[in-house]
PDB file of C-alpha atoms in Angstrom:
ATOM      1  CA  MET A  20     -11.811  42.648 -33.132  1.00 52.00           C
ATOM      2  CA  SER A  21     -13.040  39.457 -34.842  1.00 74.00           C
ATOM      3  CA  ASN A  22     -16.024  37.533 -33.509  1.00 83.00           C
ATOM      4  CA  LEU A  23     -13.714  34.664 -32.535  1.00 83.00           C
ATOM      5  CA  CYS A  24     -11.436  36.950 -30.520  1.00 84.00           C
ATOM      6  CA  PHE A  25     -14.451  38.521 -28.846  1.00 84.00           C
ATOM      7  CA  PHE A  26     -15.737  35.051 -27.953  1.00 86.00           C
ATOM      8  CA  LEU A  27     -12.368  33.988 -26.483  1.00 87.00           C
ATOM      9  CA  LYS A  28     -12.070  37.233 -24.545  1.00 85.00           C
ATOM     10  CA  LYS A  29     -15.327  36.652 -22.687  1.00 83.00           C
ATOM     11  CA  LEU A  30     -14.479  33.099 -21.590  1.00 87.00           C
ATOM     12  CA  ASN A  31     -14.328  32.986 -17.817  1.00 84.00           C
ATOM     13  CA  ALA A  32     -13.648  29.667 -16.092  1.00 85.00           C
ATOM     14  CA  GLN A  33     -15.529  28.756 -12.935  1.00 81.00           C
ATOM     15  CA  GLU A  34     -13.491  28.567  -9.748  1.00 78.00           C
ATOM     16  CA  PRO A  35     -13.433  24.744  -9.264  1.00 81.00           C
ATOM     17  CA  TYR A  36     -11.921  24.342 -12.717  1.00 85.00           C
ATOM     18  CA  ILE A  37      -9.303  27.030 -12.150  1.00 83.00           C
ATOM     19  CA  GLU A  38      -8.172  25.085  -9.093  1.00 82.00           C
ATOM     20  CA  LEU A  39      -8.289  21.844 -11.065  1.00 85.00           C
ATOM     21  CA  SER A  40      -6.286  23.298 -13.947  1.00 84.00           C
ATOM     22  CA  GLU A  41      -3.603  24.564 -11.556  1.00 80.00           C
ATOM     23  CA  MET A  42      -3.335  21.110  -9.981  1.00 83.00           C
ATOM     24  CA  ILE A  43      -3.065  19.407 -13.378  1.00 82.00           C
ATOM     25  CA  LEU A  44      -0.423  21.880 -14.545  1.00 78.00           C
ATOM     26  CA  LYS A  45       1.697  21.355 -11.434  1.00 77.00           C
ATOM     27  CA  ASP A  46       1.474  17.589 -11.887  1.00 80.00           C
ATOM     28  CA  LEU A  47       2.464  17.859 -15.556  1.00 75.00           C
ATOM     29  CA  TYR A  48       5.349  20.128 -14.586  1.00 73.00           C
ATOM     30  CA  SER A  49       6.494  17.631 -11.938  1.00 76.00           C
ATOM     31  CA  GLU A  50       6.267  14.742 -14.395  1.00 73.00           C
ATOM     32  CA  GLY A  51       8.291  16.709 -16.924  1.00 71.00           C
ATOM     33  CA  TYR A  52      10.885  17.611 -14.293  1.00 71.00           C
ATOM     34  CA  ARG A  53      11.258  13.969 -13.213  1.00 74.00           C
ATOM     35  CA  LYS A  54      11.637  12.830 -16.823  1.00 78.00           C
ATOM     36  CA  ASN A  55      14.138  15.593 -17.477  1.00 78.00           C
ATOM     37  CA  SER A  56      16.237  14.521 -14.479  1.00 80.00           C
ATOM     38  CA  SER A  57      16.065  10.873 -15.558  1.00 85.00           C
ATOM     39  CA  ASP A  58      17.142  11.774 -19.101  1.00 88.00           C
ATOM     40  CA  GLN A  59      20.042  13.852 -17.776  1.00 86.00           C
ATOM     41  CA  SER A  60      21.280  10.913 -15.671  1.00 89.00           C
ATOM     42  CA  ARG A  61      20.953   8.504 -18.609  1.00 91.00           C
ATOM     43  CA  ILE A  62      22.811  10.778 -21.047  1.00 93.00           C
ATOM     44  CA  THR A  63      25.545  11.644 -18.523  1.00 92.00           C
ATOM     45  CA  SER A  64      26.118   7.939 -17.900  1.00 92.00           C
ATOM     46  CA  SER A  65      26.331   7.332 -21.651  1.00 93.00           C
ATOM     47  CA  VAL A  66      28.852  10.158 -22.111  1.00 93.00           C
ATOM     48  CA  ASP A  67      30.985   8.721 -19.281  1.00 93.00           C
ATOM     49  CA  LYS A  68      30.994   5.299 -20.965  1.00 94.00           C
ATOM     50  CA  PHE A  69      32.185   6.759 -24.267  1.00 94.00           C
ATOM     51  CA  LEU A  70      34.942   8.651 -22.442  1.00 94.00           C
ATOM     52  CA  ASP A  71      36.000   5.367 -20.821  1.00 94.00           C
ATOM     53  CA  ARG A  72      36.048   3.676 -24.240  1.00 95.00           C
ATOM     54  CA  ILE A  73      38.431   6.343 -25.570  1.00 94.00           C
ATOM     55  CA  ILE A  74      40.728   5.843 -22.580  1.00 94.00           C
ATOM     56  CA  ASN A  75      40.627   2.052 -22.950  1.00 94.00           C
ATOM     57  CA  ALA A  76      41.280   2.280 -26.699  1.00 94.00           C
ATOM     58  CA  ARG A  77      44.279   4.535 -26.034  1.00 93.00           C
ATOM     59  CA  ASP A  78      45.641   2.024 -23.524  1.00 94.00           C
ATOM     60  CA  LEU A  79      45.187  -0.838 -25.991  1.00 94.00           C
ATOM     61  CA  PHE A  80      46.950   1.172 -28.711  1.00 93.00           C
ATOM     62  CA  SER A  81      49.844   2.031 -26.420  1.00 93.00           C
ATOM     63  CA  LYS A  82      50.245  -1.684 -25.609  1.00 92.00           C
ATOM     64  CA  GLY A  83      50.127  -2.630 -29.270  1.00 93.00           C
ATOM     65  CA  ASP A  84      46.899  -4.622 -28.921  1.00 94.00           C
ATOM     66  CA  ILE A  85      45.175  -2.543 -31.628  1.00 94.00           C
ATOM     67  CA  ASP A  86      46.615  -0.579 -34.531  1.00 94.00           C
ATOM     68  CA  TYR A  87      46.349   3.187 -35.107  1.00 93.00           C
ATOM     69  CA  ASP A  88      43.459   2.964 -37.566  1.00 94.00           C
ATOM     70  CA  ASP A  89      41.342   0.950 -35.109  1.00 94.00           C
ATOM     71  CA  TYR A  90      42.197   3.387 -32.328  1.00 94.00           C
ATOM     72  CA  MET A  91      41.196   6.402 -34.435  1.00 95.00           C
ATOM     73  CA  THR A  92      37.970   4.708 -35.553  1.00 95.00           C
ATOM     74  CA  ILE A  93      36.980   4.084 -31.928  1.00 95.00           C
ATOM     75  CA  ARG A  94      38.066   7.548 -30.844  1.00 94.00           C
ATOM     76  CA  LEU A  95      36.191   9.413 -33.600  1.00 95.00           C
ATOM     77  CA  HIS A  96      33.017   7.390 -33.047  1.00 95.00           C
ATOM     78  CA  CYS A  97      33.102   8.030 -29.296  1.00 94.00           C
ATOM     79  CA  GLN A  98      33.802  11.726 -29.792  1.00 94.00           C
ATOM     80  CA  ASP A  99      30.759  12.013 -32.072  1.00 95.00           C
ATOM     81  CA  GLN A 100      28.595  10.292 -29.463  1.00 94.00           C
ATOM     82  CA  ILE A 101      29.955  12.524 -26.700  1.00 94.00           C
ATOM     83  CA  LYS A 102      29.217  15.665 -28.728  1.00 92.00           C
ATOM     84  CA  ALA A 103      25.668  14.441 -29.361  1.00 93.00           C
ATOM     85  CA  GLY A 104      25.220  13.689 -25.660  1.00 92.00           C
ATOM     86  CA  ILE A 105      26.489  17.118 -24.609  1.00 92.00           C
ATOM     87  CA  LYS A 106      24.111  18.741 -27.095  1.00 90.00           C
ATOM     88  CA  GLU A 107      21.204  16.790 -25.590  1.00 88.00           C
ATOM     89  CA  LEU A 108      22.239  17.808 -22.076  1.00 86.00           C
ATOM     90  CA  GLN A 109      22.344  21.444 -23.123  1.00 84.00           C
ATOM     91  CA  GLN A 110      18.840  21.191 -24.575  1.00 79.00           C
ATOM     92  CA  LEU A 111      17.560  19.504 -21.417  1.00 77.00           C
ATOM     93  CA  ALA A 112      19.076  22.318 -19.378  1.00 74.00           C
ATOM     94  CA  VAL A 113      17.164  24.832 -21.493  1.00 68.00           C
ATOM     95  CA  ASN A 114      13.936  22.841 -21.134  1.00 62.00           C
ATOM     96  CA  SER A 115      14.320  22.598 -17.359  1.00 62.00           C
ATOM     97  CA  ASN A 116      14.842  26.344 -17.021  1.00 57.00           C
ATOM     98  CA  ILE A 117      11.129  26.997 -16.593  1.00 50.00           C
ATOM     99  CA  SER A 118      10.073  29.648 -14.118  1.00 44.00           C
ATOM    100  CA  VAL A 119       7.937  28.435 -11.231  1.00 45.00           C
ATOM    101  CA  ASN A 120       5.847  31.539 -11.896  1.00 47.00           C
ATOM    102  CA  VAL A 121       4.646  29.928 -15.124  1.00 48.00           C
ATOM    103  CA  VAL A 122       3.176  27.126 -13.023  1.00 45.00           C
ATOM    104  CA  LYS A 123       1.615  29.520 -10.524  1.00 48.00           C
ATOM    105  CA  ASN A 124       0.173  31.859 -13.143  1.00 47.00           C
ATOM    106  CA  TYR A 125      -1.405  29.441 -15.567  1.00 47.00           C
ATOM    107  CA  PRO A 126      -3.669  31.548 -17.845  1.00 61.00           C
ATOM    108  CA  LEU A 127      -6.888  29.513 -18.013  1.00 75.00           C
ATOM    109  CA  ASN A 128      -8.803  32.805 -18.108  1.00 77.00           C
ATOM    110  CA  GLU A 129      -6.433  34.346 -20.641  1.00 77.00           C
ATOM    111  CA  MET A 130      -7.441  32.410 -23.757  1.00 81.00           C
ATOM    112  CA  TYR A 131      -7.668  35.583 -25.812  1.00 84.00           C
ATOM    113  CA  GLU A 132      -4.259  36.866 -24.690  1.00 83.00           C
ATOM    114  CA  PHE A 133      -2.675  33.530 -25.560  1.00 83.00           C
ATOM    115  CA  TYR A 134      -4.469  33.349 -28.913  1.00 86.00           C
ATOM    116  CA  LYS A 135      -3.483  36.915 -29.800  1.00 84.00           C
ATOM    117  CA  ASP A 136       0.238  36.210 -29.345  1.00 82.00           C
ATOM    118  CA  ALA A 137       0.365  32.551 -30.445  1.00 82.00           C
ATOM    119  CA  ASP A 138       1.770  31.189 -33.684  1.00 83.00           C
ATOM    120  CA  ILE A 139      -0.575  29.729 -36.320  1.00 87.00           C
ATOM    121  CA  LEU A 140      -0.141  26.121 -35.168  1.00 86.00           C
ATOM    122  CA  SER A 141      -0.863  26.954 -31.514  1.00 84.00           C
ATOM    123  CA  LYS A 142      -3.919  28.994 -32.534  1.00 87.00           C
ATOM    124  CA  ARG A 143      -5.313  26.066 -34.512  1.00 87.00           C
ATOM    125  CA  GLN A 144      -4.617  23.579 -31.725  1.00 86.00           C
ATOM    126  CA  LEU A 145      -6.354  25.725 -29.132  1.00 87.00           C
ATOM    127  CA  ILE A 146      -9.432  26.431 -31.256  1.00 88.00           C
ATOM    128  CA  SER A 147      -9.775  22.780 -32.315  1.00 88.00           C
ATOM    129  CA  LEU A 148      -9.910  21.798 -28.643  1.00 87.00           C
ATOM    130  CA  ILE A 149     -12.532  24.354 -27.667  1.00 89.00           C
ATOM    131  CA  ILE A 150     -14.557  24.203 -30.881  1.00 86.00           C
ATOM    132  CA  PRO A 151     -14.153  20.736 -32.466  1.00 80.00           C
ATOM    133  CA  LYS A 152     -16.993  21.286 -34.958  1.00 69.00           C
ATOM    134  CA  LYS A 153     -17.128  23.598 -37.951  1.00 66.00           C
ATOM    135  CA  VAL A 154     -18.687  26.910 -36.922  1.00 60.00           C
ATOM    136  CA  ILE A 155     -21.779  28.050 -38.796  1.00 58.00           C
ATOM    137  CA  LEU A 156     -22.483  31.806 -38.972  1.00 57.00           C
ATOM    138  CA  ASN A 157     -20.049  32.575 -36.135  1.00 65.00           C
ATOM    139  CA  ASP A 158     -22.221  30.612 -33.697  1.00 67.00           C
ATOM    140  CA  PHE A 159     -19.215  29.783 -31.544  1.00 73.00           C
ATOM    141  CA  GLU A 160     -21.041  29.178 -28.288  1.00 69.00           C
ATOM    142  CA  ASN A 161     -23.295  26.457 -29.698  1.00 71.00           C
ATOM    143  CA  MET A 162     -20.327  24.702 -31.327  1.00 79.00           C
ATOM    144  CA  VAL A 163     -18.197  24.546 -28.173  1.00 83.00           C
ATOM    145  CA  ALA A 164     -17.232  21.108 -26.837  1.00 84.00           C
ATOM    146  CA  GLN A 165     -19.274  20.059 -23.805  1.00 83.00           C
ATOM    147  CA  PRO A 166     -16.374  20.103 -21.300  1.00 85.00           C
ATOM    148  CA  ALA A 167     -15.583  23.683 -22.308  1.00 86.00           C
ATOM    149  CA  LYS A 168     -19.233  24.657 -21.860  1.00 85.00           C
ATOM    150  CA  ILE A 169     -19.156  23.338 -18.317  1.00 85.00           C
ATOM    151  CA  ILE A 170     -15.800  24.859 -17.423  1.00 85.00           C
ATOM    152  CA  PHE A 171     -16.690  28.300 -18.802  1.00 85.00           C
ATOM    153  CA  ASN A 172     -20.358  28.090 -17.756  1.00 82.00           C
ATOM    154  CA  LEU A 173     -21.765  28.509 -21.250  1.00 82.00           C
ATOM    155  CA  LYS A 174     -25.360  27.769 -22.223  1.00 66.00           C
ATOM    156  CA  ASN A 175     -26.824  24.269 -22.683  1.00 55.00           C
ATOM    157  CA  SER A 176     -23.802  22.707 -21.056  1.00 46.00           C
ATOM    158  CA  LEU A 177     -25.281  19.300 -20.221  1.00 44.00           C
ATOM    159  CA  THR A 178     -27.902  19.051 -22.945  1.00 42.00           C
ATOM    160  CA  SER A 179     -25.892  20.084 -26.006  1.00 41.00           C
ATOM    161  CA  PRO A 180     -25.886  17.665 -28.964  1.00 40.00           C
ATOM    162  CA  THR A 181     -22.255  18.565 -29.659  1.00 40.00           C
ATOM    163  CA  GLN A 182     -20.238  15.456 -30.481  1.00 41.00           C
ATOM    164  CA  TYR A 183     -16.911  14.993 -28.706  1.00 40.00           C
ATOM    165  CA  TYR A 184     -14.866  13.892 -31.687  1.00 38.00           C
ATOM    166  CA  TYR A 185     -11.562  13.786 -29.844  1.00 38.00           C
ATOM    167  CA  TYR A 186     -12.983  12.458 -26.576  1.00 39.00           C
ATOM    168  CA  GLU A 187     -15.064   9.440 -27.522  1.00 39.00           C
ATOM    169  CA  HIS A 188     -12.063   7.145 -27.915  1.00 37.00           C
ATOM    170  CA  SER A 189      -9.841   8.938 -25.406  1.00 38.00           C
ATOM    171  CA  ILE A 190     -11.692   8.851 -22.095  1.00 39.00           C
ATOM    172  CA  GLN A 191      -9.050   8.205 -19.467  1.00 45.00           C
ATOM    173  CA  ILE A 192      -9.424   6.980 -15.929  1.00 46.00           C
ATOM    174  CA  ALA A 193      -9.361  10.261 -14.033  1.00 53.00           C
ATOM    175  CA  GLU A 194      -7.124  10.654 -11.013  1.00 73.00           C
ATOM    176  CA  GLU A 195      -9.018  10.551  -7.739  1.00 76.00           C
ATOM    177  CA  LYS A 196      -7.707  13.922  -6.558  1.00 79.00           C
ATOM    178  CA  TYR A 197      -8.977  15.567  -9.750  1.00 81.00           C
ATOM    179  CA  LEU A 198     -12.390  13.965  -9.458  1.00 79.00           C
ATOM    180  CA  LYS A 199     -12.634  15.108  -5.858  1.00 76.00           C
ATOM    181  CA  ILE A 200     -12.487  18.757  -6.917  1.00 78.00           C
ATOM    182  CA  ILE A 201     -15.445  18.460  -9.291  1.00 76.00           C
ATOM    183  CA  ALA A 202     -17.401  15.777  -7.441  1.00 72.00           C
ATOM    184  CA  ASP A 203     -19.852  18.339  -6.080  1.00 62.00           C
ATOM    185  CA  ALA A 204     -19.808  20.639  -9.090  1.00 64.00           C
ATOM    186  CA  ARG A 205     -23.217  21.590 -10.456  1.00 58.00           C
ATOM    187  CA  VAL A 206     -24.271  23.126 -13.725  1.00 50.00           C
ATOM    188  CA  LYS A 207     -27.895  24.268 -13.794  1.00 48.00           C
ATOM    189  CA  ASN A 208     -28.548  22.080 -10.739  1.00 50.00           C
ATOM    190  CA  GLU A 209     -27.488  18.907 -12.572  1.00 56.00           C
ATOM    191  CA  THR A 210     -24.828  16.551 -11.242  1.00 64.00           C
ATOM    192  CA  ILE A 211     -21.767  16.026 -13.388  1.00 74.00           C
ATOM    193  CA  THR A 212     -21.466  12.310 -14.140  1.00 76.00           C
ATOM    194  CA  PRO A 213     -18.143  10.429 -13.821  1.00 77.00           C
ATOM    195  CA  GLU A 214     -17.957  10.155 -17.620  1.00 79.00           C
ATOM    196  CA  ILE A 215     -18.375  13.900 -18.105  1.00 81.00           C
ATOM    197  CA  ALA A 216     -15.899  14.529 -15.277  1.00 83.00           C
ATOM    198  CA  SER A 217     -13.371  12.375 -17.129  1.00 82.00           C
ATOM    199  CA  GLN A 218     -14.035  14.348 -20.304  1.00 84.00           C
ATOM    200  CA  ILE A 219     -13.467  17.610 -18.436  1.00 87.00           C
ATOM    201  CA  ILE A 220     -10.159  16.385 -17.018  1.00 87.00           C
ATOM    202  CA  PHE A 221      -8.967  15.132 -20.401  1.00 86.00           C
ATOM    203  CA  PHE A 222     -10.019  18.411 -22.020  1.00 87.00           C
ATOM    204  CA  LEU A 223      -8.142  20.458 -19.411  1.00 88.00           C
ATOM    205  CA  LYS A 224      -5.005  18.371 -19.877  1.00 85.00           C
ATOM    206  CA  ARG A 225      -5.066  18.990 -23.617  1.00 85.00           C
ATOM    207  CA  VAL A 226      -5.705  22.727 -23.250  1.00 86.00           C
ATOM    208  CA  ILE A 227      -3.108  23.107 -20.499  1.00 81.00           C
ATOM    209  CA  PHE A 228      -0.487  21.316 -22.570  1.00 78.00           C
ATOM    210  CA  THR A 229      -1.242  23.553 -25.559  1.00 81.00           C
ATOM    211  CA  LEU A 230      -1.078  26.768 -23.516  1.00 77.00           C
ATOM    212  CA  PHE A 231       1.938  25.688 -21.479  1.00 69.00           C
ATOM    213  CA  LYS A 232       3.885  24.626 -24.560  1.00 68.00           C
ATOM    214  CA  GLY A 233       2.955  27.795 -26.424  1.00 61.00           C
ATOM    215  CA  LYS A 234       3.795  30.057 -23.504  1.00 59.00           C
ATOM    216  CA  ASN A 235       7.280  28.573 -23.158  1.00 52.00           C
ATOM    217  CA  LYS A 236       8.023  29.266 -26.830  1.00 55.00           C
ATOM    218  CA  ASN A 237       7.919  32.979 -26.091  1.00 52.00           C
TER     219      ASN A 237
END
């Protein structure tokens, strides 16, 4: 087993962050479900309109208001759009067919298992989130991003000089319910500041998205 795999295998998230990750995943799932439903309604409405256009064009042709070439042009165009819409609906149906068990069994403590089975792109995405700096002499733990150090209770969590390359311009206003979970969290008897809490939440969202997306490829 490589040193990287060994490092991933020993990662063990602290309980508050497991709860937080499950909450974030459920919210992301709900957002995706709502968007999926909205897209289905929009596409279905579009398909219905193109069907109506074919019917109207046929009526106009039968009355002699348009010639055959115009009728066929309208019909073929609408049929192409309908086929494209049906294809989109089929893909949305596939995307929405996600087991609720995936939401309930989010593998925050299964980084190694995910990494072992993931494709090259998913591996790189996951590692770049956890270890944003170039590793020197397999010193993974010292290169880990600060949010990951806190979540997995690694050494020097609040005093590490690690730079947060993908956080510094991406700090988001954290949702109140997320902040509530980690408001009383302590690492080495130090309070987690609102800024670090926001970094943790943003980090978890990125990792969850990577794992969730990768898991549903399988």
